[in-house]
Coordinates of C-alpha atoms in Angstrom, one line a residue:
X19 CA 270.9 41.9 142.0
X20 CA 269.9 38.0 142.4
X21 CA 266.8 37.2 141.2
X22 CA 264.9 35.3 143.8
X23 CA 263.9 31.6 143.8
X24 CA 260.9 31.9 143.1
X25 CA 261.8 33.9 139.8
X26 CA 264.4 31.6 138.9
X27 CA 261.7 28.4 139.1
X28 CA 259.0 29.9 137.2
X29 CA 261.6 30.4 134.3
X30 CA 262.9 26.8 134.4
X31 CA 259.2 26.4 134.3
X32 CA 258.4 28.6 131.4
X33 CA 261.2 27.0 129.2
X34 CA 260.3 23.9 129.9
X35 CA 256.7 24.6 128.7
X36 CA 258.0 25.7 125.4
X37 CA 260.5 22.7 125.2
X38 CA 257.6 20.5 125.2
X39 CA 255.6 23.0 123.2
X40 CA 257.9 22.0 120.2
X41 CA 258.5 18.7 120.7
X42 CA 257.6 16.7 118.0
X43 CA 254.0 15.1 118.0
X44 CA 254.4 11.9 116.6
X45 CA 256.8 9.4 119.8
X46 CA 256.7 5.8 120.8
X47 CA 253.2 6.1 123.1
X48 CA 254.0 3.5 126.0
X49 CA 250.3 3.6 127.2
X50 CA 249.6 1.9 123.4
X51 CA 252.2 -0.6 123.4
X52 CA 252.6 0.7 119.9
X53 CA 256.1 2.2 118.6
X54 CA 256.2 5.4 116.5
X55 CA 252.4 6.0 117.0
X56 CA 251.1 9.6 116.4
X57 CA 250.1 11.3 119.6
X58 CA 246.6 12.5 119.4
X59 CA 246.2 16.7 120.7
X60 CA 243.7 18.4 122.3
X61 CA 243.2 22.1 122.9
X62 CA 242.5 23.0 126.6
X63 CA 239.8 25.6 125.5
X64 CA 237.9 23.1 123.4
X65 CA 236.3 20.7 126.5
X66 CA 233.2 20.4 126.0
X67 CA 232.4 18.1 129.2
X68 CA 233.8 15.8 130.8
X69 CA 232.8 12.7 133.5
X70 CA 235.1 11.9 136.0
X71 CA 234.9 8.3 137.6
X72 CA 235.3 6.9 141.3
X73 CA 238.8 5.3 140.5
X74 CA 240.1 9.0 139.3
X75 CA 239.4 8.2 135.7
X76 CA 238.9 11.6 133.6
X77 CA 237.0 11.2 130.3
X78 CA 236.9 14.6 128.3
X79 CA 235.1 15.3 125.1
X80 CA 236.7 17.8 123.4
X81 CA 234.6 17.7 120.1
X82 CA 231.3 15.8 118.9
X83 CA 233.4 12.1 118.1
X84 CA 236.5 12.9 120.3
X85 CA 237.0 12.1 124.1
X86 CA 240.2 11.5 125.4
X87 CA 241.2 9.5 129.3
X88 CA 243.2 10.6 131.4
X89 CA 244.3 9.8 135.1
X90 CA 245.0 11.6 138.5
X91 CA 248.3 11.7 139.1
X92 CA 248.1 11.3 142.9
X93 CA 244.9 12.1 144.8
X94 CA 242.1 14.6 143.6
X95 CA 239.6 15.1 146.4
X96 CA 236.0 15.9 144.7
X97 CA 236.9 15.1 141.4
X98 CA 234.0 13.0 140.4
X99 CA 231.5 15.1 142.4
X100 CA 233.0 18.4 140.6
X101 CA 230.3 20.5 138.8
X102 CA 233.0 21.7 136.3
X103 CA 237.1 21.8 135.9
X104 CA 239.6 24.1 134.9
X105 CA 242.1 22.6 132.6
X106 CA 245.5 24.0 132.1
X107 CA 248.7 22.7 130.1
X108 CA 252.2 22.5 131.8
X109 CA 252.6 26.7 129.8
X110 CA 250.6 25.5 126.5
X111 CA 247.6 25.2 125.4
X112 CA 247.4 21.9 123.5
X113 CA 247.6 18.7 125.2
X114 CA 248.6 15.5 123.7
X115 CA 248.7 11.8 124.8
X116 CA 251.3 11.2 127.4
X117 CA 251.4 14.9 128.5
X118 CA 250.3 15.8 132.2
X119 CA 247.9 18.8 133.1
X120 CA 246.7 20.6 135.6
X121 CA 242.7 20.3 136.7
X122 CA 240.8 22.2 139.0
X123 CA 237.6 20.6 139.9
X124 CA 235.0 23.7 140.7
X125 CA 231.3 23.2 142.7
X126 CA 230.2 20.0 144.2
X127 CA 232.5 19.4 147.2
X128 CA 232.6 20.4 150.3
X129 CA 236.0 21.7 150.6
X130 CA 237.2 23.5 147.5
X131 CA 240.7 21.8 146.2
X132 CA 243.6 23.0 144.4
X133 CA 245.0 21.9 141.1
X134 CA 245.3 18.0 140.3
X135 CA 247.8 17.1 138.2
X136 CA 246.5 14.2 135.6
X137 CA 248.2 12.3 133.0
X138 CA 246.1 12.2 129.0
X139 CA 246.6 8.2 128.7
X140 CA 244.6 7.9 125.4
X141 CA 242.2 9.1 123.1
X142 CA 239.0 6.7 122.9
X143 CA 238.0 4.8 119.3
X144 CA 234.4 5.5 119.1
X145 CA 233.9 1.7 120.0
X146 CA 235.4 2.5 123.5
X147 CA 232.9 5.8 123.7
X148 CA 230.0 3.2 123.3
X149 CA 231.2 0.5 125.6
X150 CA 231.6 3.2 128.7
X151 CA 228.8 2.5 130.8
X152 CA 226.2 6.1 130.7
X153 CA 227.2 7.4 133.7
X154 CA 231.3 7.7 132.3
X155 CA 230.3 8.6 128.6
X156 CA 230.9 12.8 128.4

């Protein structure tokens, strides 16, 4: 008996999740310009809050000093009107610079949206938290 598509794509799916699981965390980050720079992780569980901007700009604390950007990848309708997300890893729960996830933006909007797929660009010095104007600071 065949397994059916379906099957078969969610367990490319799954084993590419755990490819990327145990890929090494420290790569050339292109969103740097810096070679050999350690990505900076995140655990999906531990956002705090989060501000999303006009532009599809995603700022998420995910501890007192840390926020980390990220960007839609495509078009997320209600995103900055959302009253909360969902975040989800690509079949892991730890996120690190340069990885995409999946957001789901909850309350707010008029018509509820699926998942968004977004990109973690960079985790912010505490220099960049200050300079966001209020309304983007998590």
């Amino acid at each position: 008996m065949r397994p059916s598509p379906f099957v078969s794509a969610l367990a490319v799916l799954a084993v590419l999740g755990v490819a990327t699981a145990c890929a090494p965390a420290t790569r050339s980050n292109p969103s740097s310009g810096l070679a050999d720079t350690p990505r900076r992780c995140f655990q999906v569980d531990r956002v705090q809050n989060f501000r999303a901007t006009a532009d599809q700009t995603l700022y998420l604390r995910t501890s007192r000093r840390d926020v980390f950007e990220a960007r839609a990848l495509g078009a997320c309708r209600d995103l900055d009107w959302a009253l909360g997300i969902t975040l989800a890893g690509q079949g892991v729960s730890t996120v690190c610079t340069g990885d995409t996830a999946f957001v789901v933006p909850r309350g707010g909007g008029a018509i509820p949206d699926g998942p968004c797929r977004i990109q973690v660009v960079r985790q912010l010095t505490p220099e960049q938290i200050a300079a966001l104007p209020d309304r983007d600071r998590p």
